[in-house]
CSV table of C-alpha atoms in Angstrom, one decimal:
chain,number,residue,atom,x,y,z
A,1,MET,CA,-31.0,197.2,181.2
A,2,GLU,CA,-31.3,198.4,184.8
A,3,SER,CA,-34.6,200.2,185.5
A,4,GLN,CA,-34.1,203.8,186.6
A,5,MET,CA,-35.2,204.5,190.2
A,6,PRO,CA,-38.2,206.9,190.3
A,7,GLU,CA,-37.4,210.4,191.5
A,8,PRO,CA,-38.5,211.0,195.1
A,9,VAL,CA,-41.6,213.1,195.5
A,10,THR,CA,-39.7,215.6,197.6
A,11,GLU,CA,-37.2,216.1,194.8
A,12,ARG,CA,-39.7,216.7,192.0
A,13,VAL,CA,-40.9,220.0,190.7
A,14,ASN,CA,-44.5,220.9,190.9
A,15,PRO,CA,-46.1,221.5,187.5
A,16,ARG,CA,-48.4,224.1,189.1
A,17,THR,CA,-45.5,226.5,189.6
A,18,GLN,CA,-43.7,225.9,186.4
A,19,MET,CA,-44.0,229.5,185.3
A,20,ILE,CA,-43.7,231.2,188.7
A,21,ASP,CA,-40.6,233.0,187.6
A,22,VAL,CA,-42.4,235.1,185.0
A,23,ALA,CA,-45.7,235.5,186.8
A,24,PHE,CA,-47.1,238.6,188.4
A,25,PRO,CA,-47.0,238.7,192.3
A,26,GLU,CA,-50.7,238.0,192.6
A,27,ASP,CA,-50.4,235.0,190.3
A,28,MET,CA,-47.5,233.7,192.3
A,29,VAL,CA,-49.6,233.8,195.4
A,30,ARG,CA,-52.4,231.9,193.6
A,31,MET,CA,-49.9,229.2,192.5
A,32,LEU,CA,-48.8,228.8,196.1
A,33,GLU,CA,-52.4,228.5,197.1
A,34,GLU,CA,-52.9,225.7,194.6
A,35,CYS,CA,-49.9,223.9,195.9
A,36,ASP,CA,-51.1,224.2,199.5
A,37,ALA,CA,-54.5,222.8,198.4
A,38,GLU,CA,-52.8,219.6,197.3
A,39,MET,CA,-52.1,218.8,201.0
A,40,PHE,CA,-55.8,218.4,201.5
A,41,ASP,CA,-56.9,217.1,198.1
A,42,GLY,CA,-53.9,215.0,197.1
A,43,TRP,CA,-51.3,215.1,194.4
A,44,GLU,CA,-51.2,212.8,191.4
A,45,ASN,CA,-51.4,209.3,193.0
A,46,SER,CA,-50.6,210.5,196.5
A,47,LYS,CA,-53.5,210.9,198.9
A,48,GLY,CA,-54.3,214.1,200.8
A,49,ILE,CA,-54.5,214.4,204.6
A,50,PHE,CA,-58.2,213.5,204.4
A,51,ASP,CA,-57.3,209.9,203.3
A,52,GLU,CA,-58.9,207.3,205.5
A,53,LYS,CA,-55.6,205.7,206.3
A,54,THR,CA,-54.1,209.0,207.5
A,55,ARG,CA,-57.1,209.7,209.6
A,56,GLN,CA,-57.0,206.3,211.2
A,57,THR,CA,-53.3,206.7,212.0
A,58,LEU,CA,-54.0,210.1,213.7
A,59,CYS,CA,-56.8,208.5,215.7
A,60,HIS,CA,-54.5,205.8,216.8
A,61,LEU,CA,-51.8,208.4,217.8
A,62,VAL,CA,-54.1,210.7,219.9
A,63,PRO,CA,-54.6,208.3,222.8
A,64,LEU,CA,-51.0,207.3,222.7
A,65,MET,CA,-49.9,210.9,223.0
A,66,ARG,CA,-52.5,211.5,225.8
A,67,ASN,CA,-51.2,208.6,227.8
A,68,HIS,CA,-47.6,209.7,227.5
A,69,MET,CA,-48.5,213.2,228.5
A,70,GLN,CA,-50.2,212.0,231.7
A,71,ASP,CA,-47.5,209.5,232.7
A,72,PRO,CA,-44.7,211.2,234.7
A,73,GLU,CA,-42.4,208.3,233.6
A,74,ALA,CA,-43.1,208.8,229.9
A,75,THR,CA,-42.3,211.4,227.3
A,76,ILE,CA,-42.9,212.3,223.7
A,77,VAL,CA,-39.9,213.1,221.4
A,78,ILE,CA,-40.4,214.9,218.1
A,79,SER,CA,-37.3,214.9,215.9
A,80,GLY,CA,-36.2,216.2,212.6
A,81,CYS,CA,-33.5,218.0,210.5
A,82,GLY,CA,-33.7,221.5,209.0
A,83,THR,CA,-37.3,222.4,208.3
A,84,SER,CA,-38.6,219.2,209.9
A,85,GLY,CA,-36.7,220.0,213.1
A,86,ARG,CA,-38.0,223.5,213.2
A,87,LEU,CA,-41.6,222.1,212.9
A,88,ALA,CA,-40.8,219.8,215.8
A,89,PHE,CA,-39.7,222.9,217.8
A,90,LEU,CA,-42.9,224.8,217.0
A,91,VAL,CA,-45.0,221.8,218.1
A,92,ALA,CA,-43.1,220.9,221.2
A,93,VAL,CA,-42.0,224.1,222.9
A,94,PRO,CA,-44.3,225.7,225.5
A,95,HIS,CA,-43.4,229.2,224.6
A,96,ARG,CA,-46.9,230.7,224.1
A,97,THR,CA,-47.6,232.6,227.3
A,98,SER,CA,-51.2,233.1,226.3
A,99,VAL,CA,-51.7,229.4,225.7
A,100,LEU,CA,-49.8,228.3,228.8
A,101,ASN,CA,-52.3,230.2,230.9
A,102,SER,CA,-55.1,228.3,229.3
A,103,GLN,CA,-56.5,225.1,230.9
A,104,THR,CA,-56.9,222.4,228.3
A,105,SER,CA,-56.5,218.6,228.1
A,106,VAL,CA,-58.7,217.4,225.3
A,107,PHE,CA,-56.8,217.5,222.0
A,108,CYS,CA,-53.2,216.4,222.1
A,109,TYR,CA,-51.8,218.9,219.6
A,110,SER,CA,-48.7,220.0,221.3
A,111,GLN,CA,-46.9,220.7,224.5
A,112,ARG,CA,-48.0,224.4,224.5
A,113,THR,CA,-51.7,223.5,224.3
A,114,VAL,CA,-51.6,221.2,227.3
A,115,ASN,CA,-48.7,222.4,229.4
A,116,ALA,CA,-51.0,224.2,231.9
A,117,ILE,CA,-52.0,220.9,233.5
A,118,TRP,CA,-49.6,218.3,232.1
A,119,LYS,CA,-46.1,217.8,233.3
A,120,PRO,CA,-43.8,220.4,231.7
A,121,SER,CA,-41.4,217.9,230.1
A,122,SER,CA,-44.0,215.7,228.4
A,123,VAL,CA,-43.0,216.8,224.9
A,124,GLU,CA,-39.4,217.3,223.8
A,125,TYR,CA,-38.0,218.4,220.4
A,126,LEU,CA,-34.7,217.4,218.8
A,127,ILE,CA,-33.2,219.1,215.8
A,128,ALA,CA,-29.9,218.0,214.1
A,129,GLY,CA,-27.3,220.6,215.1
A,130,GLY,CA,-29.1,221.7,218.2
A,131,ASP,CA,-30.7,225.1,218.7
A,132,LYS,CA,-28.3,226.8,216.3
A,133,ALA,CA,-30.2,224.9,213.6
A,134,LEU,CA,-33.3,226.8,214.5
A,135,PHE,CA,-31.6,229.9,212.9
A,136,THR,CA,-29.0,228.6,210.5
A,137,SER,CA,-28.4,225.4,208.4
A,138,GLN,CA,-26.4,222.7,210.2
A,139,GLU,CA,-26.2,220.2,207.3
A,140,ALA,CA,-23.1,218.2,208.6
A,141,GLN,CA,-25.1,217.2,211.7
A,142,GLU,CA,-28.0,216.0,209.6
A,143,ASP,CA,-25.8,213.2,208.1
A,144,GLU,CA,-24.7,211.8,211.5
A,145,PRO,CA,-26.9,208.9,212.7
A,146,ILE,CA,-24.6,208.3,215.7
A,147,VAL,CA,-25.2,211.9,216.9
A,148,GLY,CA,-28.9,211.4,216.4
A,149,ILE,CA,-28.8,208.3,218.6
A,150,GLU,CA,-26.9,210.1,221.4
A,151,ASP,CA,-29.3,213.1,221.3
A,152,LEU,CA,-32.2,210.7,221.7
A,153,LYS,CA,-30.6,208.8,224.5
A,154,LYS,CA,-30.0,212.1,226.4
A,155,VAL,CA,-33.5,213.4,226.1
A,156,SER,CA,-35.1,210.0,227.0
A,157,GLU,CA,-32.8,209.1,229.8
A,158,GLY,CA,-34.7,207.8,232.9
A,159,LYS,CA,-38.0,207.4,231.0
A,160,LYS,CA,-39.8,204.0,231.0
A,161,SER,CA,-41.9,204.8,227.9
A,162,VAL,CA,-41.1,207.1,224.9
A,163,LEU,CA,-43.3,207.9,222.0
A,164,TYR,CA,-40.9,208.9,219.2
A,165,LEU,CA,-42.1,210.9,216.2
A,166,GLY,CA,-39.4,211.2,213.5
A,167,VAL,CA,-40.2,213.8,210.9
A,168,THR,CA,-38.3,213.4,207.6
A,169,CYS,CA,-39.9,214.7,204.4
A,170,GLY,CA,-37.9,212.4,202.1
A,171,LEU,CA,-37.6,209.6,204.5
A,172,SER,CA,-33.9,209.9,204.0
A,173,ALA,CA,-32.4,211.9,206.9
A,174,PRO,CA,-29.5,209.8,208.6
A,175,TYR,CA,-29.9,211.8,211.8
A,176,VAL,CA,-33.5,210.5,212.1
A,177,ALA,CA,-32.7,207.1,210.6
A,178,GLY,CA,-30.2,206.5,213.4
A,179,GLN,CA,-32.8,207.4,216.0
A,180,LEU,CA,-35.3,205.1,214.4
A,181,HIS,CA,-32.9,202.2,214.4
A,182,HIS,CA,-32.2,202.8,218.1
A,183,CYS,CA,-36.0,202.8,218.8
A,184,MET,CA,-36.4,199.5,216.9
A,185,GLN,CA,-33.7,197.9,219.0
A,186,HIS,CA,-35.5,198.9,222.2
A,187,LEU,CA,-39.2,198.5,221.6
A,188,ASP,CA,-39.7,197.8,225.3
A,189,ILE,CA,-39.2,201.5,225.8
A,190,PHE,CA,-39.8,203.2,222.5
A,191,THR,CA,-42.8,203.4,220.3
A,192,PRO,CA,-41.5,204.8,217.0
A,193,VAL,CA,-43.6,206.7,214.5
A,194,LEU,CA,-42.1,207.9,211.2
A,195,ILE,CA,-43.7,210.8,209.4
A,196,GLY,CA,-42.7,211.4,205.7
A,197,PHE,CA,-44.1,212.1,202.3
A,198,ASN,CA,-42.8,209.4,199.9
A,199,PRO,CA,-44.5,206.2,198.6
A,200,LEU,CA,-63.9,205.0,212.8
A,201,HIS,CA,-65.6,206.4,215.7
A,202,LEU,CA,-62.8,208.8,216.5
A,203,ALA,CA,-62.4,209.9,212.9
A,204,ARG,CA,-65.1,212.6,213.2
A,205,GLN,CA,-63.0,214.9,215.4
A,206,VAL,CA,-59.8,214.3,213.4
A,207,THR,CA,-61.6,215.1,210.2
A,208,SER,CA,-63.1,218.3,211.8
A,209,MET,CA,-59.7,219.4,212.8
A,210,LEU,CA,-58.3,218.8,209.3
A,211,CYS,CA,-61.3,220.6,207.7
A,212,SER,CA,-60.6,223.6,210.0
A,213,TYR,CA,-57.0,223.9,208.6
A,214,ARG,CA,-58.6,224.1,205.1
A,215,GLU,CA,-60.9,226.8,206.3
A,216,VAL,CA,-57.8,228.7,207.5
A,217,ARG,CA,-56.2,228.3,204.1
A,218,VAL,CA,-59.4,229.6,202.4
A,219,ALA,CA,-59.5,232.7,204.7
A,220,VAL,CA,-55.9,233.5,203.8
A,221,ASN,CA,-56.7,233.0,200.1
A,222,LYS,CA,-59.5,235.7,200.3
A,223,GLU,CA,-56.8,238.3,201.0
A,224,ARG,CA,-54.7,237.3,198.0
A,225,LYS,CA,-54.6,240.8,196.5
A,226,LYS,CA,-53.3,242.5,199.6
A,227,LEU,CA,-50.9,239.7,200.4
A,228,SER,CA,-49.5,239.9,196.9
A,229,GLU,CA,-49.0,243.6,197.3
A,230,ILE,CA,-47.0,243.1,200.5
A,231,ALA,CA,-45.0,240.3,198.8
A,232,GLU,CA,-44.2,242.5,195.9
A,233,LYS,CA,-42.9,245.2,198.2
A,234,ALA,CA,-40.8,242.6,199.9
A,235,GLY,CA,-39.4,241.5,196.5
A,236,GLN,CA,-38.6,245.1,195.5
A,237,SER,CA,-36.7,245.6,198.8
A,238,LEU,CA,-34.5,242.6,198.1
A,239,LEU,CA,-34.1,243.5,194.4
A,240,LYS,CA,-32.8,247.0,195.5
A,241,GLY,CA,-30.4,245.5,198.0
A,242,GLY,CA,-32.6,246.1,201.0
A,243,SER,CA,-33.8,243.7,203.6
A,244,ILE,CA,-37.0,242.3,205.1
A,245,THR,CA,-37.5,242.4,208.9
A,246,TYR,CA,-40.4,240.8,210.8
A,247,LEU,CA,-41.2,242.5,214.1
A,248,SER,CA,-43.6,241.3,216.8
A,249,ASP,CA,-44.3,241.7,220.4
A,250,GLU,CA,-46.3,238.5,220.5
A,251,ASP,CA,-45.7,234.7,220.1
A,252,VAL,CA,-46.8,234.7,216.4
A,253,GLY,CA,-43.4,236.4,215.8
A,254,ILE,CA,-41.8,233.0,216.3
A,255,VAL,CA,-43.4,231.9,213.0
A,256,GLY,CA,-41.7,234.9,211.4
A,257,MET,CA,-38.4,233.8,213.0
A,258,ILE,CA,-38.7,230.3,211.6
A,259,ASP,CA,-39.7,231.7,208.1
A,260,ALA,CA,-36.5,233.9,208.1
A,261,SER,CA,-34.3,230.9,209.1
A,262,GLU,CA,-35.6,229.0,206.1
A,263,CYS,CA,-34.5,231.5,203.5
A,264,PRO,CA,-30.7,230.9,203.4
A,265,PRO,CA,-30.9,227.1,202.9
A,266,THR,CA,-33.9,227.4,200.6
A,267,PHE,CA,-33.0,230.3,198.3
A,268,GLY,CA,-29.3,230.8,199.0
A,269,ALA,CA,-30.2,234.1,200.7
A,270,ASP,CA,-27.9,236.1,202.8
A,271,SER,CA,-28.6,235.8,206.5
A,272,THR,CA,-29.3,239.5,206.6
A,273,ASP,CA,-31.8,239.5,203.8
A,274,VAL,CA,-34.7,238.3,206.0
A,275,ARG,CA,-34.6,238.6,209.8
A,276,CYS,CA,-37.0,238.6,212.7
A,277,PHE,CA,-37.0,240.3,216.1
A,278,LEU,CA,-39.2,239.6,219.1
A,279,LYS,CA,-39.9,242.1,221.9
A,280,LYS,CA,-38.9,239.7,224.6
A,281,GLY,CA,-36.2,237.9,222.5
A,282,PHE,CA,-35.2,234.5,223.7
A,283,GLU,CA,-37.5,234.8,226.7
A,284,LEU,CA,-40.4,234.4,224.3
A,285,PHE,CA,-38.6,232.0,222.0
A,286,GLY,CA,-38.5,229.3,224.6
A,287,ASN,CA,-35.7,227.1,223.2
A,288,LYS,CA,-33.7,224.5,225.2
A,289,ASN,CA,-30.5,226.4,225.3
A,290,GLY,CA,-32.1,229.6,226.6
A,291,ASP,CA,-30.5,232.9,225.8
A,292,MET,CA,-28.2,232.5,222.7
A,293,SER,CA,-27.6,236.2,222.2
A,294,ASP,CA,-23.9,235.5,221.6
A,295,PHE,CA,-24.9,233.5,218.5
A,296,MET,CA,-28.0,235.3,217.4
A,297,LYS,CA,-29.5,238.6,218.6
A,298,ILE,CA,-33.3,238.5,218.2
A,299,SER,CA,-34.7,241.0,220.7
A,300,LEU,CA,-36.5,244.2,219.7
A,301,GLU,CA,-33.8,246.2,221.6
A,302,ASN,CA,-31.1,244.4,219.5
A,303,PHE,CA,-33.0,245.6,216.4
A,304,LYS,CA,-33.2,249.2,217.5
A,305,GLU,CA,-29.6,249.3,218.5
A,306,ASP,CA,-27.9,247.4,215.7
A,307,ILE,CA,-30.2,247.4,212.7
A,308,LEU,CA,-32.6,250.3,212.8
A,309,PRO,CA,-30.0,253.1,212.4
A,310,SER,CA,-28.8,251.8,209.1
A,311,LEU,CA,-32.2,251.1,207.4
A,312,THR,CA,-33.0,253.0,204.2
A,313,THR,CA,-36.0,253.4,202.0
A,314,ASN,CA,-35.1,250.1,200.3
A,315,ASP,CA,-35.8,248.2,203.6
A,316,LEU,CA,-39.1,246.7,204.6
A,317,ILE,CA,-40.4,246.2,208.1
A,318,ILE,CA,-43.3,243.8,208.5
A,319,HIS,CA,-45.2,244.0,211.8
A,320,LEU,CA,-46.9,240.8,212.9
A,321,SER,CA,-49.8,240.8,215.4
A,322,LYS,CA,-52.8,238.8,216.3
A,323,CYS,CA,-56.3,239.6,217.6
A,324,ASP,CA,-58.3,237.6,220.1
A,325,HIS,CA,-62.0,237.4,220.5
A,326,GLN,CA,-62.1,240.4,222.7
A,327,GLY,CA,-60.7,242.8,220.1
A,328,ARG,CA,-57.4,243.9,218.7
A,329,GLY,CA,-54.5,242.2,220.3
A,330,SER,CA,-51.7,244.0,222.0
A,331,SER,CA,-49.6,245.8,219.4
A,332,THR,CA,-46.9,247.8,221.2
A,333,LEU,CA,-44.8,248.0,218.0
A,334,THR,CA,-45.7,251.6,217.7
A,335,ASP,CA,-42.2,252.7,218.9
A,336,PRO,CA,-41.7,256.2,217.4
A,337,ASP,CA,-38.0,255.4,216.6
A,338,ILE,CA,-39.1,252.5,214.4
A,339,LEU,CA,-42.0,254.3,212.7
A,340,LYS,CA,-40.0,257.4,211.9
A,341,SER,CA,-37.2,255.4,210.3
A,342,ALA,CA,-36.6,255.6,206.5
A,343,ALA,CA,-37.8,252.0,206.1
A,344,THR,CA,-41.2,251.1,204.8
A,345,ASN,CA,-43.6,249.8,207.4
A,346,VAL,CA,-46.4,247.3,206.6
A,347,SER,CA,-48.6,245.4,209.1
A,348,ILE,CA,-50.2,241.9,209.0
A,349,GLU,CA,-52.8,240.9,211.5
A,350,VAL,CA,-54.8,237.6,211.9
A,351,ALA,CA,-57.9,237.3,214.0
A,352,CYS,CA,-60.0,234.2,214.9
A,353,GLY,CA,-63.4,235.8,214.4
A,354,GLU,CA,-64.4,239.2,213.1
A,355,LEU,CA,-62.0,242.2,213.6
A,356,THR,CA,-64.6,244.1,215.6
A,357,SER,CA,-62.2,246.8,216.6
A,358,LYS,CA,-61.0,247.6,213.1
A,359,SER,CA,-61.9,251.0,211.7
A,360,PRO,CA,-60.3,253.4,209.2
A,361,SER,CA,-59.4,255.7,212.0
A,362,SER,CA,-57.5,253.1,214.0
A,363,PRO,CA,-54.8,251.6,211.9
A,364,MET,CA,-52.8,248.6,213.2
A,365,ILE,CA,-49.5,250.4,212.8
A,366,PRO,CA,-49.4,254.2,212.4
A,367,ASN,CA,-48.0,255.3,209.0
A,368,ALA,CA,-48.1,251.8,207.6
A,369,SER,CA,-48.1,251.8,203.8
A,370,LEU,CA,-50.0,248.6,203.6
A,371,GLU,CA,-52.2,246.6,206.1
A,372,LEU,CA,-53.3,243.0,205.7
A,373,SER,CA,-56.1,241.8,208.0
A,374,VAL,CA,-57.2,238.1,207.9
A,375,SER,CA,-60.3,237.1,209.8
A,376,LEU,CA,-60.6,233.3,210.4
A,377,PRO,CA,-64.2,232.0,210.5
A,378,ALA,CA,-64.4,231.0,214.2
A,379,GLU,CA,-67.9,229.6,213.8
A,380,ASP,CA,-66.6,227.1,211.1
A,381,LEU,CA,-63.5,225.9,213.0
A,382,PHE,CA,-63.3,222.9,215.2
A,383,ILE,CA,-63.0,224.3,218.7
A,384,VAL,CA,-63.5,222.3,221.9
A,385,GLU,CA,-65.8,224.0,224.5
A,386,HIS,CA,-63.9,225.7,227.3
A,387,HIS,CA,-60.7,225.5,225.4
A,388,GLU,CA,-61.4,228.2,222.8
A,389,ARG,CA,-58.3,230.2,223.4
A,390,VAL,CA,-55.9,227.3,222.7
A,391,PHE,CA,-57.6,226.3,219.4
A,392,ARG,CA,-57.8,229.9,218.2
A,393,ALA,CA,-54.0,230.2,218.8
A,394,ILE,CA,-53.3,227.1,216.8
A,395,TYR,CA,-55.3,228.3,213.8
A,396,VAL,CA,-53.9,231.9,213.9
A,397,GLU,CA,-50.3,230.4,213.9
A,398,MET,CA,-51.1,228.3,210.9
A,399,ALA,CA,-52.4,231.3,209.0
A,400,PHE,CA,-49.2,233.2,209.7
A,401,LYS,CA,-47.2,230.3,208.5
A,402,TRP,CA,-48.9,230.4,205.1
A,403,ILE,CA,-48.7,234.2,204.9
A,404,CYS,CA,-45.0,234.5,205.8
A,405,ASN,CA,-44.1,231.7,203.4
A,406,ALA,CA,-45.9,233.4,200.6
A,407,VAL,CA,-44.2,236.8,201.3
A,408,THR,CA,-40.7,235.4,201.3
A,409,THR,CA,-41.2,233.0,198.4
A,410,VAL,CA,-42.6,235.7,196.1
A,411,ALA,CA,-39.9,238.1,197.3
A,412,HIS,CA,-37.1,235.7,196.3
A,413,VAL,CA,-38.7,235.0,192.9
A,414,ILE,CA,-38.8,238.7,192.2
A,415,LYS,CA,-35.1,239.0,193.2
A,416,GLY,CA,-34.3,236.3,190.6
A,417,LYS,CA,-33.5,233.4,192.9
A,418,ILE,CA,-35.8,231.1,190.8
A,419,PHE,CA,-35.7,229.9,187.2
A,420,SER,CA,-38.9,228.3,186.2
A,421,ASN,CA,-39.7,226.8,189.6
A,422,ASN,CA,-36.1,225.6,190.4
A,423,MET,CA,-34.0,227.3,193.0
A,424,ILE,CA,-30.8,228.4,191.2
A,425,ASP,CA,-28.7,229.8,194.1
A,426,VAL,CA,-28.7,226.9,196.6
A,427,CYS,CA,-25.4,225.7,198.0
A,428,VAL,CA,-24.2,223.4,200.7
A,429,SER,CA,-24.0,225.4,204.0
């Protein structure tokens, strides 16, 4: 009798969320917290990110990345499909104005943290289906290894050395597999690294960085009650036929944009169920193809002209903002037209350090029905001296990623898109 192949880790259900479809919103958020903790602590026989082998691999990669960033004839390419490709985009694109103005060269986290002094093209992203895949699923392109190879050839043309990071959760994406094959055939130019999730003297800083991410997770967990209240409002909006809209005048809005793009392929949601709009639109987004307004309208003005007039009491607007060490960050999303609309307004703010400017008389968003403020413990986070601004931005972005994921996950559970912990309305795009 033939032995049955074990089910891939990425296709298995997590026992921790087995009853999420019948849980209260706060319990749903707690279940998601427990799942997130497994990244650090491990899952069944799989090691967490603190595993010695993982740390040693990271320590080996850091000098490689640094050397490729310094060499004008070298580049780094991060590639993936779907969610993995969107993560590649978040890491690679120098779209954070506040970070680009910083001077940093110590920790090779991403293009945006070092772009101020490194050459602008030192980190590139590839996503199957091109920039359209940042907003909508492009599954046909994910199954094309030849397309993947051609995309890699274009972005690495003229380079004498390429560090290739292929991100594929199940280690099964043909688009990435084709690129990996191309790298293996040309090891004189390419150094391939595959990142997936199926079966030292430098370690101190890497461990500190990983511990800092866990501290960010803990800080978000402390606001579970308020987060679950916002998530429940989001769920009620979807349940009543309304929508969820993220608005931001800052770079953290890009996290909301990516979160919104994940909802159709993950939950079978309509493209209008969860959306995001940025004050500067594609100017802030920083994608390769530039302004794609003919395909997707994402500016705040687009929202005011096309969406706002039709919003009702069933719709929810979530304002995203950050706060730096000098006080409350800029929050120009106080437009009277937006705030006097029939939609419900809630606000979410993350600060790296205490929210010193917060007071009952100075709400983040006037007339907000709910406010969530998360303070990250700056004193407990790994931050390199003279580069505080960059590291704070990284941690704030990570917090927003967890928050937005919890909001939309719980919302779709409430809407009835989940049975037990299985997505029941997913279809091929």
